[in-house]
C-alpha positions as YAML, in Angstrom:
chain: A
units: angstrom
residues:
- id: 1
  name: MET
  ca: [29.40, 109.14, 185.29]
- id: 2
  name: LYS
  ca: [26.77, 106.98, 183.98]
- id: 3
  name: ILE
  ca: [25.95, 106.88, 180.10]
- id: 4
  name: LEU
  ca: [23.00, 105.15, 178.55]
- id: 5
  name: GLN
  ca: [22.81, 104.49, 174.87]
- id: 6
  name: ILE
  ca: [19.57, 103.71, 172.95]
- id: 7
  name: CYS
  ca: [19.97, 102.60, 169.36]
- id: 8
  name: SER
  ca: [18.01, 99.86, 167.28]
- id: 9
  name: TYR
  ca: [20.17, 96.73, 167.53]
- id: 10
  name: MET
  ca: [23.71, 96.30, 168.85]
- id: 11
  name: TYR
  ca: [26.48, 93.84, 167.83]
- id: 12
  name: PRO
  ca: [26.44, 91.00, 166.82]
- id: 13
  name: HIS
  ca: [23.97, 92.71, 164.32]
- id: 14
  name: ILE
  ca: [26.10, 94.22, 162.14]
- id: 15
  name: GLY
  ca: [25.19, 97.87, 160.66]
- id: 16
  name: GLY
  ca: [26.33, 101.14, 160.67]
- id: 17
  name: ILE
  ca: [24.66, 102.43, 163.39]
- id: 18
  name: GLU
  ca: [25.23, 99.55, 165.32]
- id: 19
  name: GLN
  ca: [28.92, 99.94, 164.68]
- id: 20
  name: VAL
  ca: [29.03, 103.54, 165.94]
- id: 21
  name: ALA
  ca: [27.16, 102.82, 168.88]
- id: 22
  name: ARG
  ca: [29.80, 100.18, 169.58]
- id: 23
  name: ASP
  ca: [32.43, 102.63, 168.89]
- id: 24
  name: CYS
  ca: [30.83, 105.13, 171.37]
- id: 25
  name: ALA
  ca: [30.80, 102.65, 174.15]
- id: 26
  name: ASN
  ca: [34.38, 101.33, 173.61]
- id: 27
  name: ALA
  ca: [35.51, 104.99, 173.73]
- id: 28
  name: LEU
  ca: [33.86, 105.48, 176.88]
- id: 29
  name: LYS
  ca: [34.50, 102.19, 178.94]
- id: 30
  name: ASN
  ca: [37.37, 103.31, 181.02]
- id: 31
  name: ASP
  ca: [35.99, 106.75, 181.73]
- id: 32
  name: CYS
  ca: [32.38, 105.61, 183.18]
- id: 33
  name: GLU
  ca: [29.59, 103.16, 183.60]
- id: 34
  name: GLN
  ca: [27.46, 102.20, 180.85]
- id: 35
  name: LYS
  ca: [24.24, 100.26, 179.81]
- id: 36
  name: ILE
  ca: [22.84, 99.96, 176.31]
- id: 37
  name: ILE
  ca: [19.30, 99.35, 175.50]
- id: 38
  name: CYS
  ca: [18.08, 98.25, 172.04]
- id: 39
  name: PHE
  ca: [15.29, 95.68, 170.10]
- id: 40
  name: ASN
  ca: [16.25, 92.13, 169.74]
- id: 41
  name: HIS
  ca: [15.56, 90.18, 166.44]
- id: 42
  name: GLU
  ca: [13.65, 87.28, 168.71]
- id: 43
  name: LYS
  ca: [10.31, 87.89, 170.58]
- id: 44
  name: GLY
  ca: [11.89, 87.49, 174.09]
- id: 45
  name: ASN
  ca: [13.81, 90.16, 175.88]
- id: 46
  name: LEU
  ca: [17.56, 89.35, 176.65]
- id: 47
  name: ILE
  ca: [20.03, 90.75, 178.91]
- id: 48
  name: ASP
  ca: [23.78, 89.98, 177.60]
- id: 49
  name: GLU
  ca: [27.01, 91.79, 177.42]
- id: 50
  name: VAL
  ca: [29.34, 93.34, 174.41]
- id: 51
  name: ASP
  ca: [32.54, 94.28, 175.19]
- id: 52
  name: GLY
  ca: [32.04, 94.02, 179.00]
- id: 53
  name: ILE
  ca: [29.03, 96.37, 178.68]
- id: 54
  name: SER
  ca: [25.63, 95.41, 179.75]
- id: 55
  name: VAL
  ca: [23.02, 95.29, 176.64]
- id: 56
  name: ILE
  ca: [19.24, 95.24, 177.41]
- id: 57
  name: ARG
  ca: [17.46, 93.80, 174.18]
- id: 58
  name: ALA
  ca: [13.67, 94.03, 174.28]
- id: 59
  name: GLY
  ca: [11.55, 91.30, 172.34]
- id: 60
  name: CYS
  ca: [10.53, 92.66, 168.97]
- id: 61
  name: PHE
  ca: [7.08, 91.21, 167.39]
- id: 62
  name: ALA
  ca: [7.41, 93.24, 164.09]
- id: 63
  name: LYS
  ca: [9.27, 95.45, 162.18]
- id: 64
  name: ILE
  ca: [7.00, 97.75, 159.77]
- id: 65
  name: ALA
  ca: [9.20, 100.43, 157.43]
- id: 66
  name: SER
  ca: [12.40, 99.46, 158.76]
- id: 67
  name: GLN
  ca: [11.25, 100.38, 162.40]
- id: 68
  name: SER
  ca: [11.43, 97.54, 165.01]
- id: 69
  name: LEU
  ca: [8.43, 97.39, 167.15]
- id: 70
  name: SER
  ca: [8.20, 96.08, 170.93]
- id: 71
  name: VAL
  ca: [5.76, 95.37, 173.73]
- id: 72
  name: SER
  ca: [8.18, 95.58, 176.17]
- id: 73
  name: PHE
  ca: [10.81, 98.22, 175.19]
- id: 74
  name: GLY
  ca: [8.90, 100.94, 177.05]
- id: 75
  name: LYS
  ca: [8.86, 99.24, 180.33]
- id: 76
  name: LEU
  ca: [12.64, 98.06, 179.90]
- id: 77
  name: LEU
  ca: [13.65, 102.00, 179.34]
- id: 78
  name: LYS
  ca: [11.43, 103.01, 182.26]
- id: 79
  name: LYS
  ca: [13.13, 100.77, 184.61]
- id: 80
  name: THR
  ca: [16.45, 101.48, 183.29]
- id: 81
  name: LEU
  ca: [16.32, 105.26, 183.79]
- id: 82
  name: LYS
  ca: [14.61, 104.45, 187.22]
- id: 83
  name: ASP
  ca: [17.52, 101.96, 188.21]
- id: 84
  name: PHE
  ca: [20.30, 103.35, 186.34]
- id: 85
  name: LYS
  ca: [19.97, 106.95, 186.84]
- id: 86
  name: PRO
  ca: [22.06, 107.79, 183.79]
- id: 87
  name: ASP
  ca: [24.01, 111.10, 183.60]
- id: 88
  name: VAL
  ca: [23.88, 111.30, 179.88]
- id: 89
  name: ILE
  ca: [21.59, 109.43, 177.21]
- id: 90
  name: ILE
  ca: [23.11, 108.98, 173.68]
- id: 91
  name: PHE
  ca: [20.11, 108.48, 171.31]
- id: 92
  name: HIS
  ca: [20.94, 107.16, 167.80]
- id: 93
  name: TYR
  ca: [18.57, 108.77, 165.41]
- id: 94
  name: PRO
  ca: [16.38, 107.78, 163.76]
- id: 95
  name: ASN
  ca: [14.54, 105.59, 166.06]
- id: 96
  name: PRO
  ca: [10.76, 106.74, 166.30]
- id: 97
  name: PHE
  ca: [9.59, 104.10, 168.46]
- id: 98
  name: ALA
  ca: [12.18, 104.43, 170.78]
- id: 99
  name: ALA
  ca: [12.06, 108.05, 170.52]
- id: 100
  name: HIS
  ca: [8.32, 107.97, 171.95]
- id: 101
  name: TYR
  ca: [8.88, 106.09, 175.19]
- id: 102
  name: LEU
  ca: [12.04, 108.10, 175.62]
- id: 103
  name: LEU
  ca: [10.40, 111.53, 175.42]
- id: 104
  name: LYS
  ca: [7.54, 109.99, 177.38]
- id: 105
  name: HIS
  ca: [9.67, 108.78, 180.45]
- id: 106
  name: ILE
  ca: [12.98, 111.63, 180.22]
- id: 107
  name: LYS
  ca: [10.31, 114.22, 181.70]
- id: 108
  name: LYS
  ca: [10.78, 112.81, 185.09]
- id: 109
  name: TYR
  ca: [14.79, 113.34, 184.70]
- id: 110
  name: PRO
  ca: [15.40, 117.15, 183.66]
- id: 111
  name: ASN
  ca: [18.91, 116.67, 184.45]
- id: 112
  name: ILE
  ca: [19.59, 113.80, 182.31]
- id: 113
  name: LYS
  ca: [21.94, 115.28, 179.18]
- id: 114
  name: LEU
  ca: [20.55, 114.14, 176.01]
- id: 115
  name: ILE
  ca: [22.86, 113.47, 173.02]
- id: 116
  name: LEU
  ca: [21.02, 112.88, 169.62]
- id: 117
  name: TYR
  ca: [23.49, 111.14, 167.55]
- id: 118
  name: TRP
  ca: [22.15, 111.90, 164.27]
- id: 119
  name: HIS
  ca: [22.80, 109.53, 161.51]
- id: 120
  name: LEU
  ca: [20.25, 110.45, 158.75]
- id: 121
  name: ASP
  ca: [17.07, 111.81, 157.90]
- id: 122
  name: ILE
  ca: [14.22, 110.10, 157.37]
- id: 123
  name: THR
  ca: [13.90, 110.06, 153.64]
- id: 124
  name: LYS
  ca: [13.05, 107.15, 152.57]
- id: 125
  name: GLN
  ca: [9.67, 106.90, 154.35]
- id: 126
  name: LYS
  ca: [8.52, 110.50, 153.37]
- id: 127
  name: LEU
  ca: [4.91, 109.96, 154.82]
- id: 128
  name: LEU
  ca: [6.68, 108.53, 157.99]
- id: 129
  name: GLY
  ca: [8.93, 111.61, 158.34]
- id: 130
  name: LYS
  ca: [5.93, 114.05, 157.91]
- id: 131
  name: PHE
  ca: [4.03, 111.84, 160.64]
- id: 132
  name: PHE
  ca: [7.08, 111.95, 162.92]
- id: 133
  name: LYS
  ca: [8.21, 115.82, 162.55]
- id: 134
  name: GLY
  ca: [6.72, 116.84, 165.69]
- id: 135
  name: GLN
  ca: [8.48, 114.01, 167.55]
- id: 136
  name: THR
  ca: [11.59, 114.79, 165.90]
- id: 137
  name: LYS
  ca: [11.17, 118.78, 166.92]
- id: 138
  name: ARG
  ca: [10.66, 117.72, 170.85]
- id: 139
  name: LEU
  ca: [13.78, 115.71, 170.54]
- id: 140
  name: ILE
  ca: [15.72, 118.49, 169.22]
- id: 141
  name: ARG
  ca: [14.52, 120.66, 171.80]
- id: 142
  name: ARG
  ca: [15.35, 118.37, 174.61]
- id: 143
  name: ALA
  ca: [18.95, 117.57, 173.55]
- id: 144
  name: ALA
  ca: [21.85, 119.20, 174.79]
- id: 145
  name: LYS
  ca: [24.06, 118.51, 171.97]
- id: 146
  name: ILE
  ca: [23.38, 116.72, 168.26]
- id: 147
  name: PHE
  ca: [26.34, 114.50, 166.62]
- id: 148
  name: ALA
  ca: [26.36, 114.94, 163.01]
- id: 149
  name: THR
  ca: [28.77, 112.52, 160.84]
- id: 150
  name: SER
  ca: [29.40, 115.25, 158.54]
- id: 151
  name: PRO
  ca: [29.45, 119.34, 158.23]
- id: 152
  name: ASN
  ca: [27.36, 118.51, 154.71]
- id: 153
  name: TYR
  ca: [24.93, 116.59, 156.48]
- id: 154
  name: ILE
  ca: [24.39, 119.74, 159.13]
- id: 155
  name: ASP
  ca: [23.95, 122.11, 156.42]
- id: 156
  name: GLY
  ca: [21.68, 119.55, 153.96]
- id: 157
  name: SER
  ca: [19.24, 118.56, 156.84]
- id: 158
  name: PHE
  ca: [16.16, 120.53, 157.38]
- id: 159
  name: TYR
  ca: [16.34, 119.76, 161.14]
- id: 160
  name: LEU
  ca: [19.98, 120.35, 161.69]
- id: 161
  name: SER
  ca: [20.37, 123.35, 159.64]
- id: 162
  name: GLU
  ca: [17.75, 125.16, 161.53]
- id: 163
  name: ASN
  ca: [19.79, 123.97, 165.03]
- id: 164
  name: LYS
  ca: [23.49, 124.52, 164.00]
- id: 165
  name: ASP
  ca: [23.99, 125.97, 167.44]
- id: 166
  name: LYS
  ca: [23.35, 122.51, 168.84]
- id: 167
  name: CYS
  ca: [25.27, 120.64, 166.32]
- id: 168
  name: GLU
  ca: [28.74, 119.16, 166.56]
- id: 169
  name: VAL
  ca: [30.75, 117.00, 163.97]
- id: 170
  name: LEU
  ca: [31.66, 113.76, 165.30]
- id: 171
  name: SER
  ca: [32.49, 111.31, 162.27]
- id: 172
  name: CYS
  ca: [32.52, 107.75, 162.03]
- id: 173
  name: CYS
  ca: [35.71, 106.06, 162.65]
- id: 174
  name: VAL
  ca: [37.81, 103.48, 160.82]
- id: 175
  name: ALA
  ca: [38.77, 100.69, 163.00]
- id: 176
  name: GLN
  ca: [42.74, 100.27, 162.81]
- id: 177
  name: GLU
  ca: [41.81, 96.34, 162.69]
- id: 178
  name: ARG
  ca: [39.92, 96.54, 159.65]
- id: 179
  name: ILE
  ca: [42.70, 98.37, 157.57]
- id: 180
  name: LYS
  ca: [45.62, 96.62, 159.18]
- id: 181
  name: ILE
  ca: [47.11, 94.25, 156.24]
- id: 182
  name: SER
  ca: [48.64, 90.71, 157.26]
- id: 183
  name: ASP
  ca: [51.42, 88.97, 155.48]
- id: 184
  name: LYS
  ca: [48.36, 86.34, 154.50]
- id: 185
  name: GLU
  ca: [45.96, 89.02, 153.12]
- id: 186
  name: ILE
  ca: [48.97, 90.46, 151.16]
- id: 187
  name: ALA
  ca: [49.44, 86.86, 149.22]
- id: 188
  name: LEU
  ca: [45.92, 86.86, 148.78]
- id: 189
  name: ALA
  ca: [46.25, 90.41, 147.35]
- id: 190
  name: ASN
  ca: [48.74, 89.52, 145.25]
- id: 191
  name: ALA
  ca: [47.10, 86.56, 143.88]
- id: 192
  name: ILE
  ca: [43.95, 88.42, 142.96]
- id: 193
  name: ARG
  ca: [46.39, 90.91, 141.29]
- id: 194
  name: GLU
  ca: [48.28, 88.06, 139.35]
- id: 195
  name: GLU
  ca: [44.88, 86.64, 137.99]
- id: 196
  name: ASN
  ca: [43.89, 90.29, 136.49]
- id: 197
  name: LYS
  ca: [47.36, 90.93, 135.26]
- id: 198
  name: GLY
  ca: [47.30, 93.78, 133.03]
- id: 199
  name: LYS
  ca: [43.88, 95.00, 134.15]
- id: 200
  name: THR
  ca: [42.52, 97.77, 136.28]
- id: 201
  name: ILE
  ca: [40.59, 96.48, 139.12]
- id: 202
  name: CYS
  ca: [37.74, 98.31, 140.64]
- id: 203
  name: LEU
  ca: [35.99, 97.34, 143.54]
- id: 204
  name: ALA
  ca: [32.84, 97.78, 145.35]
- id: 205
  name: MET
  ca: [31.27, 96.64, 148.79]
- id: 206
  name: GLY
  ca: [27.90, 97.06, 150.20]
- id: 207
  name: ARG
  ca: [24.42, 95.90, 150.74]
- id: 208
  name: HIS
  ca: [22.42, 95.73, 147.58]
- id: 209
  name: VAL
  ca: [19.54, 97.99, 148.06]
- id: 210
  name: PRO
  ca: [18.67, 100.95, 146.10]
- id: 211
  name: TYR
  ca: [20.49, 103.89, 147.59]
- id: 212
  name: LYS
  ca: [23.78, 102.19, 147.16]
- id: 213
  name: GLY
  ca: [23.51, 102.63, 143.43]
- id: 214
  name: LEU
  ca: [25.42, 99.65, 142.39]
- id: 215
  name: GLU
  ca: [22.88, 99.38, 139.51]
- id: 216
  name: TYR
  ca: [24.92, 102.41, 137.89]
- id: 217
  name: LEU
  ca: [28.67, 100.76, 138.25]
- id: 218
  name: VAL
  ca: [27.06, 97.90, 136.37]
- id: 219
  name: LYS
  ca: [25.84, 100.14, 133.80]
- id: 220
  name: ALA
  ca: [29.30, 101.92, 133.90]
- id: 221
  name: SER
  ca: [30.75, 99.09, 133.20]
- id: 222
  name: ALA
  ca: [29.24, 98.80, 129.81]
- id: 223
  name: PHE
  ca: [31.39, 102.00, 128.84]
- id: 224
  name: LEU
  ca: [34.83, 100.34, 129.62]
- id: 225
  name: SER
  ca: [36.73, 97.93, 127.62]
- id: 226
  name: GLY
  ca: [37.97, 94.45, 128.29]
- id: 227
  name: GLU
  ca: [41.12, 95.98, 130.26]
- id: 228
  name: TYR
  ca: [39.09, 96.35, 133.25]
- id: 229
  name: ARG
  ca: [37.71, 93.95, 135.93]
- id: 230
  name: ILE
  ca: [35.17, 95.13, 138.32]
- id: 231
  name: TYR
  ca: [34.38, 93.12, 141.64]
- id: 232
  name: ILE
  ca: [31.07, 93.78, 143.68]
- id: 233
  name: GLY
  ca: [30.83, 92.41, 146.94]
- id: 234
  name: GLY
  ca: [27.64, 92.25, 149.58]
- id: 235
  name: GLN
  ca: [24.54, 90.94, 149.14]
- id: 236
  name: GLY
  ca: [20.67, 91.99, 149.58]
- id: 237
  name: PRO
  ca: [17.41, 92.28, 148.16]
- id: 238
  name: LEU
  ca: [18.60, 93.82, 144.91]
- id: 239
  name: THR
  ca: [21.23, 90.85, 144.19]
- id: 240
  name: ASP
  ca: [19.36, 88.96, 141.76]
- id: 241
  name: SER
  ca: [18.53, 91.79, 139.39]
- id: 242
  name: LEU
  ca: [22.10, 93.15, 139.50]
- id: 243
  name: ILE
  ca: [23.18, 89.96, 138.69]
- id: 244
  name: ALA
  ca: [20.61, 89.60, 135.77]
- id: 245
  name: LEU
  ca: [21.92, 93.37, 134.97]
- id: 246
  name: ALA
  ca: [25.32, 92.59, 134.58]
- id: 247
  name: GLN
  ca: [24.54, 88.74, 132.87]
- id: 248
  name: ASN
  ca: [26.18, 89.73, 129.69]
- id: 249
  name: ASP
  ca: [29.42, 91.49, 131.18]
- id: 250
  name: LYS
  ca: [32.34, 89.17, 131.86]
- id: 251
  name: LYS
  ca: [34.25, 92.30, 133.37]
- id: 252
  name: ILE
  ca: [32.08, 91.96, 136.70]
- id: 253
  name: THR
  ca: [32.59, 89.49, 139.25]
- id: 254
  name: PHE
  ca: [29.76, 89.27, 142.44]
- id: 255
  name: LEU
  ca: [31.85, 88.20, 145.50]
- id: 256
  name: GLY
  ca: [28.65, 87.93, 147.77]
- id: 257
  name: LYS
  ca: [29.20, 88.27, 151.47]
- id: 258
  name: VAL
  ca: [33.01, 88.04, 152.02]
- id: 259
  name: SER
  ca: [35.16, 87.64, 155.05]
- id: 260
  name: LEU
  ca: [37.12, 90.31, 156.72]
- id: 261
  name: GLU
  ca: [40.23, 88.81, 155.64]
- id: 262
  name: LEU
  ca: [38.99, 88.74, 151.96]
- id: 263
  name: LEU
  ca: [37.58, 92.27, 152.15]
- id: 264
  name: LYS
  ca: [41.11, 93.30, 153.05]
- id: 265
  name: ALA
  ca: [42.55, 91.54, 150.33]
- id: 266
  name: TYR
  ca: [40.48, 93.02, 147.67]
- id: 267
  name: ILE
  ca: [40.96, 96.26, 149.03]
- id: 268
  name: GLN
  ca: [44.69, 95.93, 148.87]
- id: 269
  name: ALA
  ca: [44.31, 94.31, 145.32]
- id: 270
  name: CYS
  ca: [42.38, 97.03, 143.75]
- id: 271
  name: ASP
  ca: [43.41, 100.14, 141.79]
- id: 272
  name: ILE
  ca: [40.13, 102.00, 142.32]
- id: 273
  name: PHE
  ca: [37.25, 102.10, 144.89]
- id: 274
  name: CYS
  ca: [33.90, 102.60, 143.34]
- id: 275
  name: PHE
  ca: [31.40, 104.09, 145.89]
- id: 276
  name: PRO
  ca: [28.47, 104.71, 143.94]
- id: 277
  name: SER
  ca: [25.88, 105.79, 146.44]
- id: 278
  name: ILE
  ca: [23.08, 107.71, 144.92]
- id: 279
  name: THR
  ca: [21.04, 109.26, 147.89]
- id: 280
  name: LYS
  ca: [21.44, 110.91, 151.48]
- id: 281
  name: ASN
  ca: [20.64, 107.46, 153.07]
- id: 282
  name: GLU
  ca: [24.30, 106.95, 152.58]
- id: 283
  name: ALA
  ca: [25.55, 109.84, 155.30]
- id: 284
  name: PHE
  ca: [28.92, 109.00, 155.41]
- id: 285
  name: GLY
  ca: [30.41, 105.82, 153.96]
- id: 286
  name: ILE
  ca: [32.31, 103.86, 156.36]
- id: 287
  name: ALA
  ca: [33.34, 101.41, 153.73]
- id: 288
  name: LEU
  ca: [34.46, 104.26, 151.82]
- id: 289
  name: ALA
  ca: [36.68, 105.69, 154.50]
- id: 290
  name: GLU
  ca: [37.97, 102.13, 154.95]
- id: 291
  name: ALA
  ca: [39.20, 101.72, 151.41]
- id: 292
  name: MET
  ca: [40.64, 105.53, 151.64]
- id: 293
  name: GLY
  ca: [42.38, 104.54, 154.72]
- id: 294
  name: CYS
  ca: [43.99, 101.83, 152.80]
- id: 295
  name: GLY
  ca: [45.58, 104.36, 150.25]
- id: 296
  name: LYS
  ca: [42.65, 103.84, 147.47]
- id: 297
  name: PRO
  ca: [41.39, 106.53, 145.36]
- id: 298
  name: ALA
  ca: [37.43, 106.77, 145.00]
- id: 299
  name: VAL
  ca: [34.89, 107.39, 142.50]
- id: 300
  name: THR
  ca: [31.67, 108.68, 143.87]
- id: 301
  name: PHE
  ca: [28.38, 110.61, 142.84]
- id: 302
  name: THR
  ca: [27.38, 114.00, 144.04]
- id: 303
  name: ILE
  ca: [25.03, 113.63, 146.71]
- id: 304
  name: LYS
  ca: [23.26, 116.95, 148.18]
- id: 305
  name: GLY
  ca: [23.53, 116.79, 151.99]
- id: 306
  name: SER
  ca: [25.37, 113.55, 152.11]
- id: 307
  name: GLY
  ca: [28.59, 113.24, 153.88]
- id: 308
  name: VAL
  ca: [30.15, 110.87, 151.16]
- id: 309
  name: ASN
  ca: [31.29, 113.79, 149.29]
- id: 310
  name: TYR
  ca: [32.95, 115.09, 152.65]
- id: 311
  name: VAL
  ca: [34.83, 111.77, 153.22]
- id: 312
  name: SER
  ca: [35.79, 111.91, 149.89]
- id: 313
  name: LEU
  ca: [37.08, 115.07, 148.32]
- id: 314
  name: ASN
  ca: [36.74, 115.63, 144.42]
- id: 315
  name: GLY
  ca: [40.13, 116.54, 142.83]
- id: 316
  name: VAL
  ca: [42.06, 115.49, 146.27]
- id: 317
  name: THR
  ca: [41.07, 111.94, 147.36]
- id: 318
  name: GLY
  ca: [39.44, 110.80, 144.22]
- id: 319
  name: ILE
  ca: [36.85, 112.02, 141.49]
- id: 320
  name: GLU
  ca: [32.88, 112.98, 142.12]
- id: 321
  name: VAL
  ca: [30.66, 112.86, 139.24]
- id: 322
  name: GLU
  ca: [27.29, 113.74, 138.43]
- id: 323
  name: ASN
  ca: [24.54, 111.84, 140.05]
- id: 324
  name: SER
  ca: [23.26, 108.80, 138.51]
- id: 325
  name: ASN
  ca: [25.61, 109.37, 135.44]
- id: 326
  name: ALA
  ca: [26.93, 106.05, 134.57]
- id: 327
  name: GLU
  ca: [28.53, 107.32, 131.41]
- id: 328
  name: LYS
  ca: [30.41, 110.01, 133.39]
- id: 329
  name: TYR
  ca: [31.14, 107.46, 136.21]
- id: 330
  name: ALA
  ca: [32.98, 105.29, 133.67]
- id: 331
  name: GLU
  ca: [34.98, 108.24, 132.38]
- id: 332
  name: ALA
  ca: [36.00, 109.04, 135.74]
- id: 333
  name: ILE
  ca: [37.43, 105.50, 136.35]
- id: 334
  name: LYS
  ca: [39.18, 105.41, 132.85]
- id: 335
  name: GLU
  ca: [40.82, 108.77, 134.17]
- id: 336
  name: LEU
  ca: [42.33, 107.24, 137.10]
- id: 337
  name: ALA
  ca: [42.93, 104.07, 135.13]
- id: 338
  name: LEU
  ca: [44.94, 105.94, 132.60]
- id: 339
  name: ASN
  ca: [46.89, 107.91, 135.08]
- id: 340
  name: LYS
  ca: [48.93, 106.14, 137.31]
- id: 341
  name: GLU
  ca: [50.40, 109.19, 138.93]
- id: 342
  name: LEU
  ca: [47.09, 110.75, 139.63]
- id: 343
  name: ARG
  ca: [46.15, 107.46, 141.38]
- id: 344
  name: VAL
  ca: [48.95, 107.27, 143.43]
- id: 345
  name: GLN
  ca: [48.72, 111.06, 144.17]
- id: 346
  name: TYR
  ca: [44.88, 110.70, 145.20]
- id: 347
  name: GLY
  ca: [45.42, 107.47, 147.18]
- id: 348
  name: ALA
  ca: [48.11, 109.03, 149.13]
- id: 349
  name: ASN
  ca: [45.74, 112.26, 149.85]
- id: 350
  name: ALA
  ca: [43.04, 109.59, 151.01]
- id: 351
  name: GLN
  ca: [45.14, 107.83, 153.50]
- id: 352
  name: LYS
  ca: [46.13, 110.87, 155.06]
- id: 353
  name: ARG
  ca: [42.42, 112.36, 155.45]
- id: 354
  name: VAL
  ca: [41.38, 109.42, 157.10]
- id: 355
  name: GLU
  ca: [44.66, 109.79, 159.39]
- id: 356
  name: GLU
  ca: [43.73, 113.27, 160.23]
- id: 357
  name: LEU
  ca: [39.93, 112.93, 160.46]
- id: 358
  name: PHE
  ca: [38.62, 109.28, 160.71]
- id: 359
  name: THR
  ca: [40.71, 107.42, 163.22]
- id: 360
  name: GLU
  ca: [39.33, 105.59, 166.56]
- id: 361
  name: GLU
  ca: [41.65, 108.09, 168.39]
- id: 362
  name: VAL
  ca: [40.15, 111.04, 167.04]
- id: 363
  name: PHE
  ca: [36.67, 109.99, 167.44]
- id: 364
  name: GLN
  ca: [37.21, 109.09, 171.19]
- id: 365
  name: ARG
  ca: [39.02, 112.39, 171.86]
- id: 366
  name: LYS
  ca: [36.12, 114.55, 170.14]
- id: 367
  name: LEU
  ca: [33.46, 112.27, 172.06]
- id: 368
  name: LYS
  ca: [34.92, 112.60, 175.63]
- id: 369
  name: SER
  ca: [35.43, 116.53, 174.91]
- id: 370
  name: VAL
  ca: [31.78, 117.14, 173.93]
- id: 371
  name: ILE
  ca: [30.37, 115.16, 177.14]
- id: 372
  name: ALA
  ca: [33.03, 116.84, 179.38]
- id: 373
  name: SER
  ca: [31.72, 120.28, 178.16]
- id: 374
  name: LEU
  ca: [27.96, 119.30, 179.22]
- id: 375
  name: PHE
  ca: [29.05, 119.32, 182.63]
- id: 376
  name: GLY
  ca: [31.44, 122.36, 182.37]
- id: 377
  name: ASN
  ca: [34.61, 120.33, 182.22]
- id: 378
  name: ALA
  ca: [35.89, 120.86, 178.63]
- id: 379
  name: LYS
  ca: [39.43, 120.80, 178.18]
...
């Protein structure tokens, strides 16, 4: 069997969709021949390999509203379809520029099974979402299956809720290497705890962009006493404004971009993982699942239609509060800080939930099963 994936970018570019595409590729590596086509950050075309799989990168001349534009993408896709002759295409949605060429060229290949991996609705660019409404409907009609990262997103998405018969839940997975802790990382974690002896350590990690809701964590800190320490990792366009918002709050430390080693150390050291995302742009929350896999209870906001509240369950693996309510968020942090038994219970539940639903093994088994079912080979 031959499988072609179409996504925006691919490793070494780091991002949630890119990681899922890589997880798909590795899950199928021993069972089929694969190619991946995506955009290149540079102007020129490039063909290289990731994990032994051929990646075709189309040169990009501009990026508008998060969408990469390329003169060569359409020609490269047409040639790949003709020469490679894939049996299955996994298209990572949204990617309207690539979708235009996919719909144009796939007409010649009615036997190709198209799978849409639905990462999120187009919500930020509302005008674009309306403009591409017809295109999205054509993609869905052509698709044999649609993967959604959570049942919540199926119910909350206008498109998916209308096409539940085609939908399958294929949640993002937590790579074992990202939660397995080494002796050195344990030592680093112990040092962080020693530095904050007697304090409740809260940790947040993510890009500093509006939908991550980090401003509400900073605002929540104002309702907490000096017995708390809040670490915020990552960076982005809102970094400077977040630092300015927290300038008089000595409880907050911005870590910037951290290595995987330090990330695991801080997760190990923290008492509470804070995940204050506020919109459906946060469709799942891989960082949240990773922290849960390390046995950490979470505090989240209620996000209608997002998978965040599927990953972490209110009153089971953490506490969920009213969206964008900083005071309620602080109260949830206090509740966990003051009740060690509850923290331990939620942390254990969190780890169990990840082991049952979000491991690489579960991801691989479900992906292979659905693809096999398209050809009448479901086990």
